[in-house]
Short mmCIF file of C-alpha atoms and ligand atoms in Angstrom, two decimals:
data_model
loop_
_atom_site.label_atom_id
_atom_site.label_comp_id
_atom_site.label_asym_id
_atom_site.label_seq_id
_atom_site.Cartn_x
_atom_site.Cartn_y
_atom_site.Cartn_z
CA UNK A 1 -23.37 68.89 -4.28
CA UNK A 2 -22.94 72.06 -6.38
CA UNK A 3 -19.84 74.09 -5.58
CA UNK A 4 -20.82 76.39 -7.71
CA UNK A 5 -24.02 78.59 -8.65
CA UNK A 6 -24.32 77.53 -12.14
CA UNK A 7 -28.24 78.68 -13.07
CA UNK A 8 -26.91 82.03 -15.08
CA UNK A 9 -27.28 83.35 -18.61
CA UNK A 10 -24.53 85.14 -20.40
CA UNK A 11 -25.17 87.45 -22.98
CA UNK A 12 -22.74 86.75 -26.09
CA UNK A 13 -22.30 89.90 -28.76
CA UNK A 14 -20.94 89.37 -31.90
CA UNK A 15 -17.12 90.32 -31.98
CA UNK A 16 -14.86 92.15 -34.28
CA UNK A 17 -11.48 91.19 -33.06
CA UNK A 18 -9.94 89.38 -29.86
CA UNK A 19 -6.33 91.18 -28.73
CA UNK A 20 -3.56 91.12 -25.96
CA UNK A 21 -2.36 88.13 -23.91
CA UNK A 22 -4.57 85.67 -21.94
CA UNK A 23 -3.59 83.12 -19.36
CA UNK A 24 -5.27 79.88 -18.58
CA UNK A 25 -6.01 78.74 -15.57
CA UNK A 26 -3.65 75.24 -14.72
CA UNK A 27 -3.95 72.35 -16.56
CA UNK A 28 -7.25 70.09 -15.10
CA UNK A 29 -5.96 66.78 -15.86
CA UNK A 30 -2.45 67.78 -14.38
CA UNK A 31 -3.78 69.20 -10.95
CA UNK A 32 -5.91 66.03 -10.20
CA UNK A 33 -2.66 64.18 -10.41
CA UNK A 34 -0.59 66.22 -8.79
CA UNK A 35 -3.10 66.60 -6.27
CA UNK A 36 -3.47 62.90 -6.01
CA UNK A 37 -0.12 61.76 -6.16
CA UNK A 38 0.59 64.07 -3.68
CA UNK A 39 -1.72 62.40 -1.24
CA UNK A 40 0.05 59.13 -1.25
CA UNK A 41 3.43 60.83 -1.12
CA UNK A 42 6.08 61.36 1.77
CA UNK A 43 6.23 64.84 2.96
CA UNK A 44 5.17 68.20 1.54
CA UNK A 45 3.80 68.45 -1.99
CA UNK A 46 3.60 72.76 -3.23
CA UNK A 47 1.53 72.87 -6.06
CA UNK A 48 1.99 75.89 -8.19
CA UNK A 49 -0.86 77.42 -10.89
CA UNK A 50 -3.19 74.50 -9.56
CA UNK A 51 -5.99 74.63 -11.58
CA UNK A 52 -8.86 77.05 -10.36
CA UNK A 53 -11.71 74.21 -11.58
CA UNK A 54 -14.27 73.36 -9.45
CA UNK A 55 -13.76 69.60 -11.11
CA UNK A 56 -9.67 69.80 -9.35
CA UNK A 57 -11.84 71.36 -5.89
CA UNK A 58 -13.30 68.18 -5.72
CA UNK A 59 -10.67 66.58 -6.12
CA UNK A 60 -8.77 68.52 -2.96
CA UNK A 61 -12.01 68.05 -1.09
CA UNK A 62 -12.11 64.11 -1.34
CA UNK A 63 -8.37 63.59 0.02
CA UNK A 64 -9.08 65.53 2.32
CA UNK A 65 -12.07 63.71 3.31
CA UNK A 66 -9.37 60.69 3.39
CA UNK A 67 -7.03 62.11 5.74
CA UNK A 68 -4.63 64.56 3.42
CA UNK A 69 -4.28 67.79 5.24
CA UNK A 70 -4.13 70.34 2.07
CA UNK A 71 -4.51 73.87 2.28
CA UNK A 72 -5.32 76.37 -1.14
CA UNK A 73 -3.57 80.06 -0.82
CA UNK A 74 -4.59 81.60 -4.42
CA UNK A 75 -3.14 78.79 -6.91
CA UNK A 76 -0.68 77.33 -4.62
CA UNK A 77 -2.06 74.28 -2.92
CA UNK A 78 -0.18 72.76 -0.58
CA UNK A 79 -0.56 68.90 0.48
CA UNK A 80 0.58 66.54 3.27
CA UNK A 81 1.42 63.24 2.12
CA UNK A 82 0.11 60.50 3.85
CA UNK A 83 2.20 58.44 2.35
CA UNK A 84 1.14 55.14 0.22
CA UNK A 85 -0.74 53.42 3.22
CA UNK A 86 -1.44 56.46 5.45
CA UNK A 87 -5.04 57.26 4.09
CA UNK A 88 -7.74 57.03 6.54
CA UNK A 89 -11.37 56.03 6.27
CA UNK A 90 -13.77 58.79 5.38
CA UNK A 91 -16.12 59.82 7.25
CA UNK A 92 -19.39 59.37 4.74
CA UNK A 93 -19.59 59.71 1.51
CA UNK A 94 -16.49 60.96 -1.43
CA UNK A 95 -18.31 63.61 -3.55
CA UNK A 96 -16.79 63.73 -7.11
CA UNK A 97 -19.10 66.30 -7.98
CA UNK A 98 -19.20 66.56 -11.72
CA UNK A 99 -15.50 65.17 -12.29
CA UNK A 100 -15.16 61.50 -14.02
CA UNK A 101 -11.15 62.15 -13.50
CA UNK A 102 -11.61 61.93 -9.86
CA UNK A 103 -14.08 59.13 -9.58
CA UNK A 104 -11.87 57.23 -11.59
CA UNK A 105 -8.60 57.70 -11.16
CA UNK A 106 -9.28 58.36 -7.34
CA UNK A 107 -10.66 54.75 -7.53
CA UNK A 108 -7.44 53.15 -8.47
CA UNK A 109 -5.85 54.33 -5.02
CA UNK A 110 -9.32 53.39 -2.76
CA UNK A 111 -8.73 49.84 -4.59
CA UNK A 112 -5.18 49.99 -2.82
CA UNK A 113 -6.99 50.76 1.13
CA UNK A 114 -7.80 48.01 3.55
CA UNK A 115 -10.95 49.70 4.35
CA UNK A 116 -14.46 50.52 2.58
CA UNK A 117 -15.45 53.54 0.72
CA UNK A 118 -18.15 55.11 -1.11
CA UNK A 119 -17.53 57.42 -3.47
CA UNK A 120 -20.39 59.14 -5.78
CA UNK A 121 -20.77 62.55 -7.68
CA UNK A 122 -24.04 64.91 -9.19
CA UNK A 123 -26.48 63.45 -11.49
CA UNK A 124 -24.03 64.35 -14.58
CA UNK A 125 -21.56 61.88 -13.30
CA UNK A 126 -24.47 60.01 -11.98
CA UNK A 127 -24.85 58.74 -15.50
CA UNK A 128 -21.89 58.37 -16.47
CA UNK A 129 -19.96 54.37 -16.83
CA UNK A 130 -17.95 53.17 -14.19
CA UNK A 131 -17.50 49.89 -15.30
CA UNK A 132 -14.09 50.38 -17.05
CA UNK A 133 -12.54 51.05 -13.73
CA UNK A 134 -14.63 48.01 -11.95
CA UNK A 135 -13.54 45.65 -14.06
CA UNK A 136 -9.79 45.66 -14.14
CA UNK A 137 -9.69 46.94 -10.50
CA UNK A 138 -12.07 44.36 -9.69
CA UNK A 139 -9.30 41.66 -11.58
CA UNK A 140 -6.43 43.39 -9.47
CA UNK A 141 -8.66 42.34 -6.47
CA UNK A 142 -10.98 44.79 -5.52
CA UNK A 143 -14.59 44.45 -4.25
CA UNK A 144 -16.43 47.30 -6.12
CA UNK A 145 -20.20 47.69 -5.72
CA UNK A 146 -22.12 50.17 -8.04
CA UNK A 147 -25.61 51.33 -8.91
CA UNK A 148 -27.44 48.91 -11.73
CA UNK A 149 -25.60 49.09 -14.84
CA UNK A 150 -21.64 49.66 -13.64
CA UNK A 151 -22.99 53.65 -12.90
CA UNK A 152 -21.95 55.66 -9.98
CA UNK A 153 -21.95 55.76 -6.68
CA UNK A 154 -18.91 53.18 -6.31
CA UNK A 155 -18.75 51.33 -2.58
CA UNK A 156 -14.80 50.03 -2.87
CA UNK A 157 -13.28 48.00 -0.09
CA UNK A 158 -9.32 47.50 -1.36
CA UNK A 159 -6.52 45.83 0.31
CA UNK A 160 -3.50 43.97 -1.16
CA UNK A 161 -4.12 43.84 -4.94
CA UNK A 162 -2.48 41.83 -7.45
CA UNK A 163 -0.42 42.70 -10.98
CA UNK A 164 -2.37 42.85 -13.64
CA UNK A 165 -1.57 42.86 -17.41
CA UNK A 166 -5.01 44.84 -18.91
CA UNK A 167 -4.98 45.65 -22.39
CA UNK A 168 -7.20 48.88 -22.32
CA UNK A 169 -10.98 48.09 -24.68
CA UNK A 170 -10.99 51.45 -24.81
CA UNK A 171 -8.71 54.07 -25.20
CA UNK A 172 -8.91 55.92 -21.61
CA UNK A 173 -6.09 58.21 -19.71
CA UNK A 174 -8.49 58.03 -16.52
CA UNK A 175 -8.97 53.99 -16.64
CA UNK A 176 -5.19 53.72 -17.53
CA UNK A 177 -3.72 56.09 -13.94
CA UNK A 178 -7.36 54.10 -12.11
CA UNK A 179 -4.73 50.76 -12.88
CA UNK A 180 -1.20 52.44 -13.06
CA UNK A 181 -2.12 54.03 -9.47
CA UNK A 182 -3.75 50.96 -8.03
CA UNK A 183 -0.56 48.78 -9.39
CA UNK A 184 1.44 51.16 -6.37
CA UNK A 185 -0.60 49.14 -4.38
CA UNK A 186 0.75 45.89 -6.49
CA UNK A 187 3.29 43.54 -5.33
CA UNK A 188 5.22 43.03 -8.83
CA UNK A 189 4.33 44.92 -11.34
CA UNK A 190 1.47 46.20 -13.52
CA UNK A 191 1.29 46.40 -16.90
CA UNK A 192 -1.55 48.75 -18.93
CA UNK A 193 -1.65 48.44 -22.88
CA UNK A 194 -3.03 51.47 -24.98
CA UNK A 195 -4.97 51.07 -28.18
CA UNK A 196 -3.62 53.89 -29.07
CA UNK A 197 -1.89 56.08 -26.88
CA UNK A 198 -3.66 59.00 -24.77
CA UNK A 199 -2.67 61.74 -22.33
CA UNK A 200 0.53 60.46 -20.28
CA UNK A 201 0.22 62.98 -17.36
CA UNK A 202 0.09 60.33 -14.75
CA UNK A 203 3.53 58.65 -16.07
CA UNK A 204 5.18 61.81 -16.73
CA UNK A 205 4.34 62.63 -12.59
CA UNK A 206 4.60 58.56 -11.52
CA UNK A 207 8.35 59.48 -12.43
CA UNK A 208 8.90 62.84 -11.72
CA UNK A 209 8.08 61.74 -7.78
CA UNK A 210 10.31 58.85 -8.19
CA UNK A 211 7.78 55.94 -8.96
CA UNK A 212 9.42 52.72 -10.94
CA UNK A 213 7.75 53.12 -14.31
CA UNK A 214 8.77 51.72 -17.44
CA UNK A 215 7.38 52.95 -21.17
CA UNK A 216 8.07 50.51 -24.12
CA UNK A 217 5.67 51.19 -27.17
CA UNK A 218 1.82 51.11 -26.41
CA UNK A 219 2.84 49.28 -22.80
CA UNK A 220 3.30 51.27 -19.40
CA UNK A 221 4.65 49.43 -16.46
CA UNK A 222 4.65 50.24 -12.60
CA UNK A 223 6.11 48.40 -9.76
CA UNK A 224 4.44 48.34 -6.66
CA UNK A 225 5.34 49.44 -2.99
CA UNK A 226 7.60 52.63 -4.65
CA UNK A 227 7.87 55.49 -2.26
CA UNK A 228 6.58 58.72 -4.01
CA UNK A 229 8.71 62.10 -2.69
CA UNK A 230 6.63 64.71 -1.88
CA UNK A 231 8.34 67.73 -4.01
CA UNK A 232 7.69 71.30 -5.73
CA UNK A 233 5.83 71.13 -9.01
CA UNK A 234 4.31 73.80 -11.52
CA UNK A 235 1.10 73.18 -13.57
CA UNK A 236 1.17 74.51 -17.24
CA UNK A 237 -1.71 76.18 -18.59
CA UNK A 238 -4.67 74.12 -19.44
CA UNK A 239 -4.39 73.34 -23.83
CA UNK A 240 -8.13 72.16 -23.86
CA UNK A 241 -9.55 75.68 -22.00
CA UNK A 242 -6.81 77.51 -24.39
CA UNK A 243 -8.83 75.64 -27.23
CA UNK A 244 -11.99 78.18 -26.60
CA UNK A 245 -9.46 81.02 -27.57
CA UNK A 246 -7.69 79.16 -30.24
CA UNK A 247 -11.04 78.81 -31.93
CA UNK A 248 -11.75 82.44 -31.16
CA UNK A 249 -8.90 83.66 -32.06
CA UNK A 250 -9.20 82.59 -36.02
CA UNK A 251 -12.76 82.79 -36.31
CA UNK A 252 -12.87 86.45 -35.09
CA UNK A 253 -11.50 88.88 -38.22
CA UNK A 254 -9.20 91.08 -36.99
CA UNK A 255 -7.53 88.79 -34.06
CA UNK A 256 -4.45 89.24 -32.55
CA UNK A 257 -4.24 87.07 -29.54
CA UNK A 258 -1.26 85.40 -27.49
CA UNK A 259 -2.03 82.86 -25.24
CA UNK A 260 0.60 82.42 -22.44
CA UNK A 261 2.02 79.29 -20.59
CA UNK A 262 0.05 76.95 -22.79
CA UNK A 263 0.53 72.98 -21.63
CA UNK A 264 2.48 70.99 -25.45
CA UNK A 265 2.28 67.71 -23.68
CA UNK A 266 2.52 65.87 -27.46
CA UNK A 267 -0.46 63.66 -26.53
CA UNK A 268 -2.26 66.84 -25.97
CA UNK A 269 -1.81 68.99 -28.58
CA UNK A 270 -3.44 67.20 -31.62
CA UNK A 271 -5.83 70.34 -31.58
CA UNK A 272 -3.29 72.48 -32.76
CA UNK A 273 -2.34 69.35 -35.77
CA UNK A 274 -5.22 69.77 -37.27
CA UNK A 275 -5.78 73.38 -36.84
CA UNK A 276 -2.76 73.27 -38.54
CA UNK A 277 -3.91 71.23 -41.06
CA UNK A 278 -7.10 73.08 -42.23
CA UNK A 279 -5.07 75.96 -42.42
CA UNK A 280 -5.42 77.99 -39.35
CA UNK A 281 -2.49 80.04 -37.89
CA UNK A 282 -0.98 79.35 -34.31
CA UNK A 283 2.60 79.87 -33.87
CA UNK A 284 3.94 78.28 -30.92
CA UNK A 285 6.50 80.32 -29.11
CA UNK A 286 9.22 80.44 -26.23
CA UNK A 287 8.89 76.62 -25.40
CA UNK A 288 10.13 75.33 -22.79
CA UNK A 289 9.83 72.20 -19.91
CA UNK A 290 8.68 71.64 -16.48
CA UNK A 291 8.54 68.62 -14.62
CA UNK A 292 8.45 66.99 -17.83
CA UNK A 293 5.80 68.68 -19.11
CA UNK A 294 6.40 71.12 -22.13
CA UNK A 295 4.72 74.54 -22.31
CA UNK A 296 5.14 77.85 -24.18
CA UNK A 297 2.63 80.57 -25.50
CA UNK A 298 0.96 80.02 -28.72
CA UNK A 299 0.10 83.35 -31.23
CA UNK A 300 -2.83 83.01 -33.09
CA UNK A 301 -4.31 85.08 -36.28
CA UNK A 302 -7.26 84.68 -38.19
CA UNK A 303 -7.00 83.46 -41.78
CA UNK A 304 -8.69 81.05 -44.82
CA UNK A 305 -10.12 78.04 -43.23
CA UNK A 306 -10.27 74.77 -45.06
CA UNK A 307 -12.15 72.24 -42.71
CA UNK A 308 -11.73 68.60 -43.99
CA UNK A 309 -11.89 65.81 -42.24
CA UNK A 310 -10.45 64.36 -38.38
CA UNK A 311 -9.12 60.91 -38.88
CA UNK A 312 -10.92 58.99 -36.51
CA UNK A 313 -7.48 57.76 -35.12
CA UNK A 314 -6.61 61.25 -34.17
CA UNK A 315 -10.32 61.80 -32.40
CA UNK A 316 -9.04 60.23 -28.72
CA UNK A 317 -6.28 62.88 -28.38
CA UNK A 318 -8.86 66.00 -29.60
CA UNK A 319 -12.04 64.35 -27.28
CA UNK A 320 -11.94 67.09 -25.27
CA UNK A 321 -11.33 69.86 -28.03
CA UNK A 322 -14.66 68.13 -30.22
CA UNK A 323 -17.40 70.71 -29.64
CA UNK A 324 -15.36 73.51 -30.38
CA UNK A 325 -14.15 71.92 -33.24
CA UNK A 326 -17.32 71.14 -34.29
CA UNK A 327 -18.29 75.23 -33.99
CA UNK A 328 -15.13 75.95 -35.67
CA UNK A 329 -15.77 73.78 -38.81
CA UNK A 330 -18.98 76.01 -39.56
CA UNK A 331 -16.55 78.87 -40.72
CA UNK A 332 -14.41 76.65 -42.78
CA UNK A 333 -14.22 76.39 -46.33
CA UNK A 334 -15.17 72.48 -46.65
CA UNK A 335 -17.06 72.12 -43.44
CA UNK A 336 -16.09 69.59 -41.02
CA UNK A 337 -16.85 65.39 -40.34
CA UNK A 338 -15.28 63.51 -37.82
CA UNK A 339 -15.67 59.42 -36.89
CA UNK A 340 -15.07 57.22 -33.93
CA UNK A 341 -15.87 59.54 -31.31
CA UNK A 342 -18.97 57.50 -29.52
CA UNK A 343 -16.91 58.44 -26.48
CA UNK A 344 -18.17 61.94 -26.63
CA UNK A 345 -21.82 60.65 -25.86
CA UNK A 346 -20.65 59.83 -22.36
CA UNK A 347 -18.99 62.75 -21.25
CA UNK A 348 -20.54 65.52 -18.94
CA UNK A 349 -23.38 65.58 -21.38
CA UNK A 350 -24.14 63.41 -24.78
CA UNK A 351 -21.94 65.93 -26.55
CA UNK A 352 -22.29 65.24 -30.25
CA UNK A 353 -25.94 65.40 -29.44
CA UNK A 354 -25.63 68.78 -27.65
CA UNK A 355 -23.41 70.37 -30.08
CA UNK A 356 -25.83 69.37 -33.02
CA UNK A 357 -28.96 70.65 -31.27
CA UNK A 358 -27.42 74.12 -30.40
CA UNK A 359 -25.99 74.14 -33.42
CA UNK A 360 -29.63 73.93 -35.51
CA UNK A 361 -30.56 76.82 -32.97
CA UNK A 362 -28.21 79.23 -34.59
CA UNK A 363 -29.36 77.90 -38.32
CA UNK A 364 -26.74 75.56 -39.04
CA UNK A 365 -26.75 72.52 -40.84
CA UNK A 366 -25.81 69.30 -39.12
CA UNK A 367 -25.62 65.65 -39.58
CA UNK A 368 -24.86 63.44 -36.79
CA UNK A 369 -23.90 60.13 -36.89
CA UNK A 370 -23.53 58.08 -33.73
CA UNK A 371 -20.28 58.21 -33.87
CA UNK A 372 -19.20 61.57 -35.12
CA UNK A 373 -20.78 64.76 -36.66
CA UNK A 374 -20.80 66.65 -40.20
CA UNK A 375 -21.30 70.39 -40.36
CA UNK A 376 -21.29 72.10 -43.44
CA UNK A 377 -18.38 74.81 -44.27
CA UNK A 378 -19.17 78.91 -45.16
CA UNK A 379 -22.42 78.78 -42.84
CA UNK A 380 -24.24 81.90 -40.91
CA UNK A 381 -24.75 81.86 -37.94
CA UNK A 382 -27.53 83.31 -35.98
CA UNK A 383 -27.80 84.03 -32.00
CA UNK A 384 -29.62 81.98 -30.36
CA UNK A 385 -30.72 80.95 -26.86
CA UNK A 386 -28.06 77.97 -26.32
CA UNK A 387 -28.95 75.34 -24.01
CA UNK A 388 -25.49 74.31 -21.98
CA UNK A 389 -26.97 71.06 -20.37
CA UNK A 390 -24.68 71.97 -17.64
CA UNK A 391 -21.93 71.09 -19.29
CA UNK A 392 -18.80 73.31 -19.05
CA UNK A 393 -17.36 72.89 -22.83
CA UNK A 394 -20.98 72.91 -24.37
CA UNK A 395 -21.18 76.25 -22.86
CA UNK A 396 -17.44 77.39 -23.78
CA UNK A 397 -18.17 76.21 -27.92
CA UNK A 398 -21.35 78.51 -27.84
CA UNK A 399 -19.66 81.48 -26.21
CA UNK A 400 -17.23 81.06 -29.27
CA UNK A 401 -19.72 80.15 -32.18
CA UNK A 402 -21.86 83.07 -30.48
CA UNK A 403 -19.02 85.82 -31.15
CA UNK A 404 -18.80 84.80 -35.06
CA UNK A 405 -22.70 84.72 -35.07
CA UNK A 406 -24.71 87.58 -36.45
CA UNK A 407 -27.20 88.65 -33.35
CA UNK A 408 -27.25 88.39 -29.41
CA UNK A 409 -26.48 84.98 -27.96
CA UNK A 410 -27.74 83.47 -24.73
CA UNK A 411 -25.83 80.75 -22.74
CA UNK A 412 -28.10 79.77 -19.99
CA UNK A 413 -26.64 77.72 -16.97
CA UNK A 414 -23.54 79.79 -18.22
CA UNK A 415 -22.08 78.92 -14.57
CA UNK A 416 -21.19 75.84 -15.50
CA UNK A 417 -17.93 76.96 -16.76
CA UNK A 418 -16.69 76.58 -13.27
CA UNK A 419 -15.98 73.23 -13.65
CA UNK A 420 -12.97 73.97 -15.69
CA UNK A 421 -12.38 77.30 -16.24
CA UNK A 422 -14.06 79.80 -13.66
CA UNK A 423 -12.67 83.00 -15.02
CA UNK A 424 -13.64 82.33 -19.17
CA UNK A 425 -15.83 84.80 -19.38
CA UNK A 426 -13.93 87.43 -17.64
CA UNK A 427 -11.16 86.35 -19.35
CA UNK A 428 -13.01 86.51 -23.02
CA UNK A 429 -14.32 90.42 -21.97
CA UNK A 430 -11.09 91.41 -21.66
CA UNK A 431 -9.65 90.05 -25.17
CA UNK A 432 -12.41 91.89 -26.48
CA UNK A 433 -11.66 94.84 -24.93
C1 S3P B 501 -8.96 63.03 -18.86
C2 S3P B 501 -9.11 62.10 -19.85
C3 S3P B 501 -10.19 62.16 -20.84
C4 S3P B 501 -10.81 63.55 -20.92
C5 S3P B 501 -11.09 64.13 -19.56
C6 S3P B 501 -9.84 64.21 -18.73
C7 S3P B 501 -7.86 62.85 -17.90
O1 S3P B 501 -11.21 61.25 -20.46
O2 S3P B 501 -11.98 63.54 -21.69
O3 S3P B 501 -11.64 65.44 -19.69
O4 S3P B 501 -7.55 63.80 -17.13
O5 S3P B 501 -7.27 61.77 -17.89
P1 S3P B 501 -11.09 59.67 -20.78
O6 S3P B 501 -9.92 59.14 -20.06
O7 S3P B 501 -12.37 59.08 -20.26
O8 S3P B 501 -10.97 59.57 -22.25
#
């Protein structure tokens, strides 16, 4: 079901410089946990800057669906806790809409019910593979049903599941909270291995709302049957929507831009590493933490750009950031490759073939690999009619490649930015004053 009207085109104009302070909306990844968490907590949960993404919405929609009395007054949301075992069948089906997050990790906690759910999303999710979550929720003790192929919709019946020790095949913050949350449900306790270590949101809030959760190297640990508290929290700005501006902001010549209450979670912020790296100039300033979660505002000024290349171990912490990457290495000196990231063909859309496609649109040069991309450094760009596929960041990367382009651009299904960041182009307008 579409929350949102998403069939629109935005008209992109070339830009001269981006000024002033912006604000993201709250962190996506955050809110579904805090959202989530909150469910299965005792007493009131106030969630403050919740994200405004229609991916987060779904989120809200499904716990409520399970019981969770929650109620949204601007960006405060504010949620019941039902406590670990207070959840109640829904009534039909759980709509994830377009957002893997909640089909997956929201599956770790239906693993933990003693009764049967279904839980499905639009055809973008549709495709998307579920059978990372089946598996070692299925090995905890789960009965999980899904469409041909480990695809979406899931039918889950939980009840009392046992420890497991999974050693992740691939590297995956959803699958890792799917088991971390389900091991609540544990008696004993559940350990998840990282290949390499991704976004720790879940164990950063597992704590803050007094889980028992131990860290030691690549190996997280929960015990089971913990009471979660219920408790005041504050979501920092979202670091993959500030990306779009990041990018923006040194590709567009006469930039001054500050971007406010950005999210530094360190397994986030590889973006601004190799930003870094290639030579671009973002100052991070007035840091500070909350709820164990660092955030602070980050300046950013155009400059030389050297491109190079993304070590492929660095590509699980940047998956998100990858198509605008990918734009930004078009304006580099050296142009831009990157490896290992045959994840990105199963996000919303196949994104490293989306990016190339759109990117031969505005005359660029391309190779793609099935792993990665190449682009080619010092290139023109021309507008072009962009084709989003629906998908949020696709459409975010071309609003940015479109204001360094020469000519109009078109972004059709533009609404599609909903998903994660409603007010981008609003917000964009106004830095270009
Ligand atoms: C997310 C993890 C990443 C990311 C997604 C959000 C999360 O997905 O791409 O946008 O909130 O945990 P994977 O866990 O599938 O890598």
């Amino acid at each position: 079901m579409a929350l949102f009207s998403s069939a629109k085109t935005k008209k992109i104009q070339p830009a001269r410089k981006l000024e002033g302070s912006v604000q993201m909306p709250g962190d996506k990844s955050i809110s579904h946990r805090y959202a989530m968490l909150g469910a299965i907590a005792e007493g009131l949960t106030e969630i403050h800057f919740f994200a405004s993404s229609a991916d987060c919405q779904s989120t809200l929609d499904c716990l409520r669906k399970l019981g969770v009395k929650n109620e949204r007054r601007e960006n405060i949301v504010t949620i019941e806790g039902a406590g670990l075992s207070g959840l109640k069948p829904p009534d039909g089906i759980l709509d994830a809409g377009n957002s893997g997050s909640t089909m997956r990790m929201l599956s770790g906690i239906l693993a933990g019910q003693r009764f049967k759910s279904v839980i499905g999303g639009d055809a973008s999710l549709s495709r998307r593979p579920m059978k990372r979550v089946i598996d070692p929720l299925t090995r905890m003790g789960a009965r999980i049903q899904s469409a041909e192929g480990g695809l979406p919709p899931l039918e889950i019946e939980g009840g009392a599941l046992k420890p497991i020790r999974y050693e992740l095949p691939v590297p995956s913050a959803q699958v890792k909270s799917a088991i971390l949350l389900a091991g609540l449900y544990a008696g004993g306790e559940t350990e998840v291995i990282e290949p390499v270590p991704t976004r720790d949101h879940t164990e950063i809030a597992l704590e803050q709302m007094g889980a028992d959760i131990g860290r030691h190297g690549r190996t997280i640990a929960v015990r089971g049957g913990a009471k979660l508290e219920g408790k005041k929290l504050y979501v920092p700005g979202d670091i993959s929507s500030a990306a779009f501006f990041i990018v923006a902001g040194l590709l567009v010549p006469e930039s001054n831009l500050v971007i406010r209450n950005v999210g530094l979670n360190p397994t986030r912020t590889a973006i601004l590493d190799v930003l870094a790296q290639m030579g671009g100039r973002v100052k991070v300033i007035n840091v500070e933490m909350l709820n164990g979660e660092l955030l602070g505002d980050l300046h950013v000024e155009p400059g030389t750009l050297r491109g190079g290349e993304i070590a492929a171990e660095m590509v699980p912490g940047l998956i998100d950031e990858l198509p605008v990457l990918s734009v930004f290495g078009t304006q580099t000196e050296q142009g831009l490759t990157y490896h290992g990231a045959a994840e990105l063909r199963v996000k919303e859309s196949d994104r490293i073939a989306a990016v190339a496609a759109n990117l031969r649109r505005m005359g660029a040069e391309v190779e793609e690999f099935p792993d990665g991309l190449r682009v080619a450094g010092r290139q023109k760009l021309r507008g072009a009619e962009i084709d989003s596929q629906g998908d949020h960041r696709i459409a975010m990367a071309f609003a940015v490649a479109g204001l360094a382009a020469e000519g109009t651009t078109l972004i059709r299904d533009s609404g599609c930015v909903d998903i994660s960041f409603p007010e981008f182009f609003q917000t964009l307008d106004r830095a270009i004053g």
